[in-house]
Coordinates of C-alpha atoms in Angstrom, one line a residue:
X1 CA 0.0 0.0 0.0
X2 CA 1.7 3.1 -1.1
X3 CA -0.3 5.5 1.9
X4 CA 0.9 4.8 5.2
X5 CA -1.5 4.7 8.1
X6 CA -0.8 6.5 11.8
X7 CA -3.4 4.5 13.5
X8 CA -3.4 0.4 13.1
X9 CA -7.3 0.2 12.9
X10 CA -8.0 3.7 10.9
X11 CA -10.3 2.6 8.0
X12 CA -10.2 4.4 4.1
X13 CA -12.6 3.6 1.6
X14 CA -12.7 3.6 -2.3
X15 CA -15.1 4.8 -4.5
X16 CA -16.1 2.2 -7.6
X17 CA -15.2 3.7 -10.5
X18 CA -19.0 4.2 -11.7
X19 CA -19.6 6.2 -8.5
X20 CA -17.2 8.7 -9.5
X21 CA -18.0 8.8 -12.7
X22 CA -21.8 9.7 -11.6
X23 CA -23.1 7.3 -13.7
X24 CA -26.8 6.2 -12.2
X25 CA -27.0 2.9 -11.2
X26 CA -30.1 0.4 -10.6
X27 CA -30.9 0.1 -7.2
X28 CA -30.3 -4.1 -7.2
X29 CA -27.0 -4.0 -8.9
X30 CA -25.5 -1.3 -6.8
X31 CA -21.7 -2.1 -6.1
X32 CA -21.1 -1.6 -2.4
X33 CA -18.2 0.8 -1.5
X34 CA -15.2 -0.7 -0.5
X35 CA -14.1 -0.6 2.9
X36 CA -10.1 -1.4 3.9
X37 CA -10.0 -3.0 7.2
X38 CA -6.6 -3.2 8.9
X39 CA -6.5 -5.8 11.7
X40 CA -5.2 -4.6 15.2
X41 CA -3.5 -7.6 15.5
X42 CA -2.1 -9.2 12.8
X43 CA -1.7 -5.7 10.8
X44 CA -3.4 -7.0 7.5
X45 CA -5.8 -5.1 5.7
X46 CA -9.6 -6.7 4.9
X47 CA -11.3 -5.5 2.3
X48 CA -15.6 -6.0 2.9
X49 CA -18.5 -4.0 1.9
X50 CA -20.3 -1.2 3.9
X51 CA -23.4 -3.9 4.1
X52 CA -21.7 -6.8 5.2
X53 CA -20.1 -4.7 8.1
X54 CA -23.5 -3.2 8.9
X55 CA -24.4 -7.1 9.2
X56 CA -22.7 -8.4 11.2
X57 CA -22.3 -5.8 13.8
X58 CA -24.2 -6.2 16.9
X59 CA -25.4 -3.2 19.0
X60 CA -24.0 -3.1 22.5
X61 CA -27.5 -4.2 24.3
X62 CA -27.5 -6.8 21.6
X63 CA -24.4 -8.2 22.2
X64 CA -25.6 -8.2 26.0
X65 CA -28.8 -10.0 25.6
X66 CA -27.0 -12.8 23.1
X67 CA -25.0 -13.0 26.3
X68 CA -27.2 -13.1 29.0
X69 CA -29.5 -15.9 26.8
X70 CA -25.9 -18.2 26.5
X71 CA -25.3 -18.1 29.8
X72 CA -28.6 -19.1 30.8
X73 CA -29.0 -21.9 28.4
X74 CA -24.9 -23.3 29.6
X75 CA -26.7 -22.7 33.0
X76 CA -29.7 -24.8 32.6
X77 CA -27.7 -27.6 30.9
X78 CA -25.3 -27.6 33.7
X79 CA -28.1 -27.7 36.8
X80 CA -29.8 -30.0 34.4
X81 CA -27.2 -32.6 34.2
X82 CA -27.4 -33.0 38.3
X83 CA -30.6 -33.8 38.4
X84 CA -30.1 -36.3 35.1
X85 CA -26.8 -37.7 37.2
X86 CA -29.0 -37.9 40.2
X87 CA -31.9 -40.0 38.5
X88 CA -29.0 -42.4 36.8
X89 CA -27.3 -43.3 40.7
X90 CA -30.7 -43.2 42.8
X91 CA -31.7 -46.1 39.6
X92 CA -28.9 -48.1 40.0
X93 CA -29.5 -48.3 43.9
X94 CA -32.8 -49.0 43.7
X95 CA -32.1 -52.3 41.5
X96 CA -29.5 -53.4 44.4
X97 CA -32.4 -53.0 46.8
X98 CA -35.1 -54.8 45.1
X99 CA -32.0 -57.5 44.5
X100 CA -31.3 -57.5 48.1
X101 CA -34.9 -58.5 48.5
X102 CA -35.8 -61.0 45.8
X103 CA -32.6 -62.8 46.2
X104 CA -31.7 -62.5 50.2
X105 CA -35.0 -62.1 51.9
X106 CA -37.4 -64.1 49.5
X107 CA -34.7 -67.4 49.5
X108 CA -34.0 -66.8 53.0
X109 CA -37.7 -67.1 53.8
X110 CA -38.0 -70.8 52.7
X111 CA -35.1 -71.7 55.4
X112 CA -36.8 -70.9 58.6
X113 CA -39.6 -72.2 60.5
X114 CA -42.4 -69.9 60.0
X115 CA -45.0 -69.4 62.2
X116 CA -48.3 -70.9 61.5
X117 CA -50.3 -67.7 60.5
X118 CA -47.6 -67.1 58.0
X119 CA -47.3 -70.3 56.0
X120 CA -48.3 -69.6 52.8
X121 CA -48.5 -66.0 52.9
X122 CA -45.1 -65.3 51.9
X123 CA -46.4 -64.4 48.7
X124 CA -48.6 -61.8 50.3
X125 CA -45.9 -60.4 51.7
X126 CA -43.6 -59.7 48.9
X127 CA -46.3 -58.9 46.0
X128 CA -44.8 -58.7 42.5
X129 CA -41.7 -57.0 43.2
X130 CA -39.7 -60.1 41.5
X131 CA -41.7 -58.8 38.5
X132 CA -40.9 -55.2 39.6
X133 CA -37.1 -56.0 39.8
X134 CA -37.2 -58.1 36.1
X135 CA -38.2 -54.9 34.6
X136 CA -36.2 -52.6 36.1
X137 CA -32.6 -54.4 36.0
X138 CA -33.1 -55.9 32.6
X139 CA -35.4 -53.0 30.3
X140 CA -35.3 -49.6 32.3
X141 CA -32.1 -49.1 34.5
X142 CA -30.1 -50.4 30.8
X143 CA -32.0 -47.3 28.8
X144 CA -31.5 -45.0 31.5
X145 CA -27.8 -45.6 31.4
X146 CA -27.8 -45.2 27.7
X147 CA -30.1 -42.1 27.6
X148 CA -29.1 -40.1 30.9
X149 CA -27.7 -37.5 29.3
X150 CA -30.1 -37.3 26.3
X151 CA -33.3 -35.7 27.8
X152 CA -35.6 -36.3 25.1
X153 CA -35.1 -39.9 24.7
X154 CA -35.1 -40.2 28.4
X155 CA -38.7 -38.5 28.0
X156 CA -39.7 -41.6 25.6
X157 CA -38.2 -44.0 27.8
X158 CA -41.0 -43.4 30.2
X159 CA -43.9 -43.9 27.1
X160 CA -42.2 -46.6 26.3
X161 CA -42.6 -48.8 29.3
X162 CA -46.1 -47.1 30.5
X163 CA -47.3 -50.5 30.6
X164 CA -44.8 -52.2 33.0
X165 CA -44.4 -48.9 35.3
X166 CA -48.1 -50.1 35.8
X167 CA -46.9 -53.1 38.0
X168 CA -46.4 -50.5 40.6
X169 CA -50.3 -50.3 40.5
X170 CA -50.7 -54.3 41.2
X171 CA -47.9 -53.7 44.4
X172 CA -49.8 -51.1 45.7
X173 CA -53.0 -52.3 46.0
X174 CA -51.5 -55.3 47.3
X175 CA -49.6 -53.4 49.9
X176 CA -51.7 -52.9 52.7
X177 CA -52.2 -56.8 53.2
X178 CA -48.3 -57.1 53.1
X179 CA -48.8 -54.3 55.9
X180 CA -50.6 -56.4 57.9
X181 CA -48.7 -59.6 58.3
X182 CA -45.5 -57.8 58.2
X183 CA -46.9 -56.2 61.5
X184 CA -48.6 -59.0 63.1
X185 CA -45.4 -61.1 62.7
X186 CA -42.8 -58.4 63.1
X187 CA -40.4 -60.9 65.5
X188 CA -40.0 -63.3 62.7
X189 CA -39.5 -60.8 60.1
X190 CA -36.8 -59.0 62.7
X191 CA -35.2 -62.6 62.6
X192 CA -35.3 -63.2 59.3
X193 CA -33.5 -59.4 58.4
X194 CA -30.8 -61.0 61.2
X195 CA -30.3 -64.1 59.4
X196 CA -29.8 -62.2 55.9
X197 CA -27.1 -59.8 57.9
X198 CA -28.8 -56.6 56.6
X199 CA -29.2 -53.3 58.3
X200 CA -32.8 -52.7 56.9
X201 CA -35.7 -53.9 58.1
X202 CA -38.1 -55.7 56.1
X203 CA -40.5 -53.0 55.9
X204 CA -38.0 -50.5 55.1
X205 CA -37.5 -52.1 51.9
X206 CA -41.0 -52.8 50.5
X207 CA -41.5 -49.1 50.9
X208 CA -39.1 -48.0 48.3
X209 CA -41.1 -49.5 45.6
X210 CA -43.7 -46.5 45.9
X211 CA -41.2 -44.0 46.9
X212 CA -39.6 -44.7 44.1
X213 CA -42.9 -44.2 41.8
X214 CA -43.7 -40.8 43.2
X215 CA -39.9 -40.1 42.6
X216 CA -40.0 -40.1 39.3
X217 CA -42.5 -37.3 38.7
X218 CA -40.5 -35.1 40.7
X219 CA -37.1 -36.1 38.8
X220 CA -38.9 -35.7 35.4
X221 CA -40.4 -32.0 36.5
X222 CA -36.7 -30.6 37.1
X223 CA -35.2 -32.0 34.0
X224 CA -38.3 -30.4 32.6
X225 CA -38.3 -27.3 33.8
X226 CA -34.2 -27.2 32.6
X227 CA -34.6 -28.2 29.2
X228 CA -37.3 -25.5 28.8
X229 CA -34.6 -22.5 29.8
X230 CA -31.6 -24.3 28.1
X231 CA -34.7 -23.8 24.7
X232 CA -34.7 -27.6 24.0
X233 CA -37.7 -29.5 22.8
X234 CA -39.2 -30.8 25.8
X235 CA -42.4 -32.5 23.7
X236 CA -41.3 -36.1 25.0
X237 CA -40.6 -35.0 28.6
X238 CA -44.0 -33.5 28.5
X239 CA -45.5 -37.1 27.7
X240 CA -43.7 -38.9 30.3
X241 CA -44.9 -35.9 33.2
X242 CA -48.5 -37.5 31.9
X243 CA -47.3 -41.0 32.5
X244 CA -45.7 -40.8 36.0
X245 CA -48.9 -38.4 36.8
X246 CA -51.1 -41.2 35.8
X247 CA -49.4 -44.4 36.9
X248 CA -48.7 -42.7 40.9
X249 CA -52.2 -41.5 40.9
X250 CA -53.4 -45.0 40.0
X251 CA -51.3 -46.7 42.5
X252 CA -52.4 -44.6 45.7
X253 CA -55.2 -45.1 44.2
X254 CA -55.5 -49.0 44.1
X255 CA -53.5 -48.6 47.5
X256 CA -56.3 -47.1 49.2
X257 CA -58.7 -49.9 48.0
X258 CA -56.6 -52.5 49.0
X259 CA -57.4 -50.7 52.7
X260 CA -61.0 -51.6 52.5
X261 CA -62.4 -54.2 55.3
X262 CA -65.5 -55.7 54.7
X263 CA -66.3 -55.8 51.2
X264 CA -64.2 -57.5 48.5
X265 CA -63.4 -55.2 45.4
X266 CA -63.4 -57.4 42.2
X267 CA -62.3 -55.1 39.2
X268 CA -64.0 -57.6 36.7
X269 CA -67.2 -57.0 38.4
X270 CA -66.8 -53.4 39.7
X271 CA -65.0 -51.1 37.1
X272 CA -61.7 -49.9 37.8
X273 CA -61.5 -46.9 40.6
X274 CA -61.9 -43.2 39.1
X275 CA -62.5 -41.2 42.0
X276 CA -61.9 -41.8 45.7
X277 CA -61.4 -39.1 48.5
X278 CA -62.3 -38.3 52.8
X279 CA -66.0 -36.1 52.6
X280 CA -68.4 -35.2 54.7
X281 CA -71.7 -37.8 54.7
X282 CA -75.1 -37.9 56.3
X283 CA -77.2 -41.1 55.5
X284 CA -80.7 -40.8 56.3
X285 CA -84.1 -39.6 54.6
X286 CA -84.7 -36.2 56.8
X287 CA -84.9 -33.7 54.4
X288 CA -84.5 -30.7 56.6
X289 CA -80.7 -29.4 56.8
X290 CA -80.4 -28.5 60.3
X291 CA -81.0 -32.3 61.4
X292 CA -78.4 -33.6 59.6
X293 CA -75.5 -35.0 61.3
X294 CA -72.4 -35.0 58.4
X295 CA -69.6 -37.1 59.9
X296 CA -66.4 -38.0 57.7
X297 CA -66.4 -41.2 55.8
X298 CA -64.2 -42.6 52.8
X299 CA -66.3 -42.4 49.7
X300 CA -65.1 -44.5 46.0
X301 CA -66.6 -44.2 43.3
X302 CA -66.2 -47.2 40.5
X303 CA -67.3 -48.0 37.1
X304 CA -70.0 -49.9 38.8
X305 CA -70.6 -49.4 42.2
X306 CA -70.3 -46.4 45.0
X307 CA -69.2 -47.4 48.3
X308 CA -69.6 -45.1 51.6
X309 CA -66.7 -46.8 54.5
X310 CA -66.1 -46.0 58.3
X311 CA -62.3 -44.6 59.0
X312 CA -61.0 -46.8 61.1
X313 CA -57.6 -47.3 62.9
X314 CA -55.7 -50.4 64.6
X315 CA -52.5 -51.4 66.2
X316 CA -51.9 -54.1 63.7
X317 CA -53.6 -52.5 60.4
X318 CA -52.9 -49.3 60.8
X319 CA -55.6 -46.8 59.1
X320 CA -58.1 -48.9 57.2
X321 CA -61.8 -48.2 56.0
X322 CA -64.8 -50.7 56.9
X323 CA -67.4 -50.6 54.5
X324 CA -70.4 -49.3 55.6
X325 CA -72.4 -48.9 52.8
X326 CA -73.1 -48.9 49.0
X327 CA -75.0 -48.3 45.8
X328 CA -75.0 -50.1 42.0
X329 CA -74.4 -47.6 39.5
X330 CA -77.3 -49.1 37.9
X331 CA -80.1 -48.1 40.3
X332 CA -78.0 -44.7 41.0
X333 CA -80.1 -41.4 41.5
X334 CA -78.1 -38.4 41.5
X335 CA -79.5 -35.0 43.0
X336 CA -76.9 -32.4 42.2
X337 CA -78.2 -29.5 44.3
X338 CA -78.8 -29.5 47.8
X339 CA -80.9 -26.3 49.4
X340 CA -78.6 -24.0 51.3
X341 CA -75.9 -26.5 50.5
X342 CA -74.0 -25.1 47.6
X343 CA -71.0 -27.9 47.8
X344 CA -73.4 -30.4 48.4
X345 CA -74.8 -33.6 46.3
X346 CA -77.2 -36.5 46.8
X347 CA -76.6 -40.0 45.9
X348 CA -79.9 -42.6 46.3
X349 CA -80.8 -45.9 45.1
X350 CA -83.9 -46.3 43.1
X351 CA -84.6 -50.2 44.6
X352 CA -83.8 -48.8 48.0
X353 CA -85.8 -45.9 49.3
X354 CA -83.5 -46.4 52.3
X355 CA -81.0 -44.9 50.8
X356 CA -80.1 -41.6 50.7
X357 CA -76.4 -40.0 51.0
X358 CA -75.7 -36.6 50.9
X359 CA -72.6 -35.9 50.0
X360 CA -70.7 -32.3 51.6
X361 CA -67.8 -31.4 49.7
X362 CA -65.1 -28.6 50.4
X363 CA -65.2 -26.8 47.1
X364 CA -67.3 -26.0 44.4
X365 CA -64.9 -27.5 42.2
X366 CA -64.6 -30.9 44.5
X367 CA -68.4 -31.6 43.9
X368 CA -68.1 -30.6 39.8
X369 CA -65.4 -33.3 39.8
X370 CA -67.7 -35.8 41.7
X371 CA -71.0 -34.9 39.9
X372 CA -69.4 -34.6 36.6
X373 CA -67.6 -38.4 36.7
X374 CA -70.6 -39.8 37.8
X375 CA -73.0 -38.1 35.4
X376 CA -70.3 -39.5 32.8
X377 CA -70.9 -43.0 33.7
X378 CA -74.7 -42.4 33.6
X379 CA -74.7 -41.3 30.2
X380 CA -72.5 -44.3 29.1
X381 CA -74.6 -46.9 30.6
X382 CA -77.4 -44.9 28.8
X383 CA -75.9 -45.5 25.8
X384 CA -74.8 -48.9 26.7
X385 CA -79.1 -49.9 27.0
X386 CA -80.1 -48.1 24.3
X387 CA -77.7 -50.4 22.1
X388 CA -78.9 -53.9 24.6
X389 CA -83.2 -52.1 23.3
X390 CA -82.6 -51.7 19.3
X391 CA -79.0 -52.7 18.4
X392 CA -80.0 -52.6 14.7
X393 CA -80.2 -48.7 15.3
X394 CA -76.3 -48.5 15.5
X395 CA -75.6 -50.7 12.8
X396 CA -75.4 -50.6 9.2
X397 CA -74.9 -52.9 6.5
X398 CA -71.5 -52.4 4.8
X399 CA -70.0 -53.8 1.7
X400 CA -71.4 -57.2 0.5
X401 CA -74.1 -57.3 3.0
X402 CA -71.9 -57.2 5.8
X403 CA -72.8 -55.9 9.5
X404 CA -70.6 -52.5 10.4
X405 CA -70.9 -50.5 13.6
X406 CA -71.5 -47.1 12.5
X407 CA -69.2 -44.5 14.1
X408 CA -70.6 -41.3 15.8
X409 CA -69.7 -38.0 13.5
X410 CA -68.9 -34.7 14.7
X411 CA -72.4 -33.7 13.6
X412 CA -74.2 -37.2 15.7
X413 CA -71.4 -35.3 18.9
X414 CA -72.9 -31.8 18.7
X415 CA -76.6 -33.1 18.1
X416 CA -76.0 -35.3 21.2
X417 CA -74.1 -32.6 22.9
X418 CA -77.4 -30.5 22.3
X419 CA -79.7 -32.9 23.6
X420 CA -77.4 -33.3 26.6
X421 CA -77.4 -29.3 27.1
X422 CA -81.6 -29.2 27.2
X423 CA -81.9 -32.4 29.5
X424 CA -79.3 -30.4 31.9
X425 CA -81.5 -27.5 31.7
X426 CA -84.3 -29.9 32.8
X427 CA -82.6 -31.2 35.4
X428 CA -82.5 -27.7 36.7
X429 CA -86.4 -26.9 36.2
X430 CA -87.5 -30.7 37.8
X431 CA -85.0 -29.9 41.0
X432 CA -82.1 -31.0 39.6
X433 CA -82.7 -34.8 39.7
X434 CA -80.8 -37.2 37.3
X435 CA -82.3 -40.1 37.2
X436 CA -81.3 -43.5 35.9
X437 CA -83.3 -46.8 36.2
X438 CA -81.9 -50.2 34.5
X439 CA -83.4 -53.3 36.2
X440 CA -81.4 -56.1 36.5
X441 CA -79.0 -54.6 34.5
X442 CA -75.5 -54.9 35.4
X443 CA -72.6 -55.3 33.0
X444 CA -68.6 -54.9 33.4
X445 CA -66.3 -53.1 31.0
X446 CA -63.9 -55.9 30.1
X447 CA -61.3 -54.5 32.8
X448 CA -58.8 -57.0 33.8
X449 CA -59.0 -58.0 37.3
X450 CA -55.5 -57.1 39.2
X451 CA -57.0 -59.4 41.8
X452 CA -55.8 -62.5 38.9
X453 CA -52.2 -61.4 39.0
X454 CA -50.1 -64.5 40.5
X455 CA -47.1 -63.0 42.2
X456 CA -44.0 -64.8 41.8

């Protein structure tokens, strides 16, 4: 370069040769003026354009937000991988403990004299956590060791096995039996947790199946809630959170059943369990509110039945629930407002004119949840008898003669939706009575009975 320069970074431009000419140019062919760049550093000159410098210079508070956003994506990714480390260890220790009980206290059960309440009862005791352990040291604990650090596969992981995280279901409603004889023979199990030479008792141990359940929903929420900040897609995380929400819900669920005394729950017969909670219930026919007497009970509602129990408590059982009473969802009346009772609901059976539960939630949006499930399986089993009356009405012959269940359009939806909307309004004008007779009619769902499982 024949000009010298006093300062390293100083910059000079050139005109094109057209420019200085004044020849007019068209606006999409315009040649850029040069500009000379001389590196601080190195001391060679660049040449670029006026554009491509105006491109690819940030403004100060751009520069700072690009900043801030990288630092809080590297910091995400970095608090993310704890909790990903954290679910990968607190897996592999949770195998050694199932292991510790399948393979020391199950064997070492056959070698001792039991007692003779407990003959036969092992079984009972232990549930299917050989099942439990099968799953998780052969299928799960191997994928999350290959996916701990990849969140979104990780997410799929839990879709993928939704089916045998359900065996968790099966141990819980199981556990409150092991409860039992674990308690009422608590010397033999302390004897048998000497002979194995382990620091844990027996009961310590079959707990960690269902804290390890509800553990995963809370694993899953963090890495969530870190792969949102570090701006990752998060669509498969978002899939297992409704897994592990549905699967622990279940569980407790099926657990609480499993505390009922008095009354055998067959799923076959009765439906699986959709709602089940502690309310306020009065039992009698006296229709003034002043004389009745609410007292707490545990209320369940199945596909088939409702059952009212007592709370109860024991030494040996801990808290359990005696059955007190009950109604068919066949011969169900539903009342769903009570005078001067906004949170209130009546249940009544239409063979039984004994029968007459109020119901006292907390909330307005407790008794929606209540009125609406059960309203739900009214209108099924309404449908279900109109198809048992005039079958034909719901079928339609297809190609070659054949017979063809007709699907419901959007348009049969809305009209039904409709006709749904005006009976409601009814309800309201007649006192708000839903009313639901089927005589002798009783049918199951096809839901398989957990009752069947045989442990091993």
């Amino acid at each position: 370069m024949g000009q010298s320069r006093s300062k390293p970074d100083r910059i000079a431009s050139k005109r094109s040769s057209s420019e200085e000419n004044g020849t007019p140019q068209n606006n999409n062919n315009v040649t850029r003026p040069t500009i000379i760049i001389q590196d601080a550093m190195t001391g060679k000159e660049i040449e670029t354009t006026s554009n491509d410098l105006q491109e690819t210079t940030e403004s100060p508070a751009e520069s700072e937000s690009s900043n801030l956003n990288s630092e809080e994506i590297v910091n995400a990714r970095y608090k993310r991988s704890f909790v990903l480390q954290e679910l990968l260890e607190t897996e592999q220790n949770y195998v050694l403990d199932l292991d510790i009980i399948v393979h020391s206290y199950m064997e070492e059960i056959k070698n001792i004299d039991l007692p003779e309440g407990l003959k036969g009862k092992e079984k009972i005791v232990f549930g299917n956590i050989r099942a439990i352990l099968a799953f998780h040291r052969d299928k799960f604990l191997p994928g999350v060791q290959q996916f701990h650090d990849n969140p979104q596969e990780l997410g799929a992981l839990f879709t993928k096995y939704e089916k045998q995280l359900r065996l968790y279901i099966t141990y819980c409603e199981n556990k409150p039996r092991s409860e039992y004889i674990v308690t009422e023979f608590m010397s033999t199990f302390r004897k048998l947790s000497q002979q194995v030479n382990r620091k844990f008792q027996i009961q310590d141990l079959l707990i960690k199946p269902i804290q390890r359940i509800m553990k995963y929903q809370l694993l899953l929420k963090d890495i969530l809630k870190y792969t949102e900040r570090a701006h990752e897609p998060v669509i498969s995380l978002h899939k297992a959170m409704d897994v592990m929400h549905a699967v622990p819900q279940a569980a407790n669920n099926m657990m609480e059943v499993g505390r009922i005394d008095g009354f055998e729950v067959k799923l076959a017969v009765h439906g699986t369990i959709l709602l089940q909670d502690t309310l306020h219930v009065a039992e009698f026919k006296i229709k003034k509110s002043e004389d009745r007497k609410y007292k707490l009970r545990r209320v369940f509602l199945f596909e088939q039945i409702f059952l009212i129990c007592d709370l109860c408590e024991s030494p040996t059982m801990g808290h359990y629930y005696k059955h007190r009473n009950s109604i068919k969802v066949s011969e169900l009346r539903l009342v769903e407002t009570v005078h001067q009772e906004p949170f209130s609901f009546v249940l009544s059976s239409t063979r039984n004119a004994n029968i007459d539960m109020y119901i006292q939630t907390r909330t307005a949006e407790v008794k929606e949840e209540w009125t609406r499930a059960i309203q739900d399986i009214l209108d099924k089993q309404t449908d279900f008898l109109q198809i048992l009356q005039n079958p034909l009405s719901s079928m339609h012959l297809g190609p070659e003669g054949s017979s063809t269940r007709v699907s419901r359009t959007q348009s049969d939806r809305q009209d039904a939706s409709a006709e749904n909307h005006k009976h409601k309004h009814k309800r309201h004008r007649d006192g708000n009575t839903r009313h639901r007779t089927f005589t002798d009619l009783h049918f199951t769902l096809g839901v398989a009975s957990l009752h069947s499982v045989d442990f091993q």
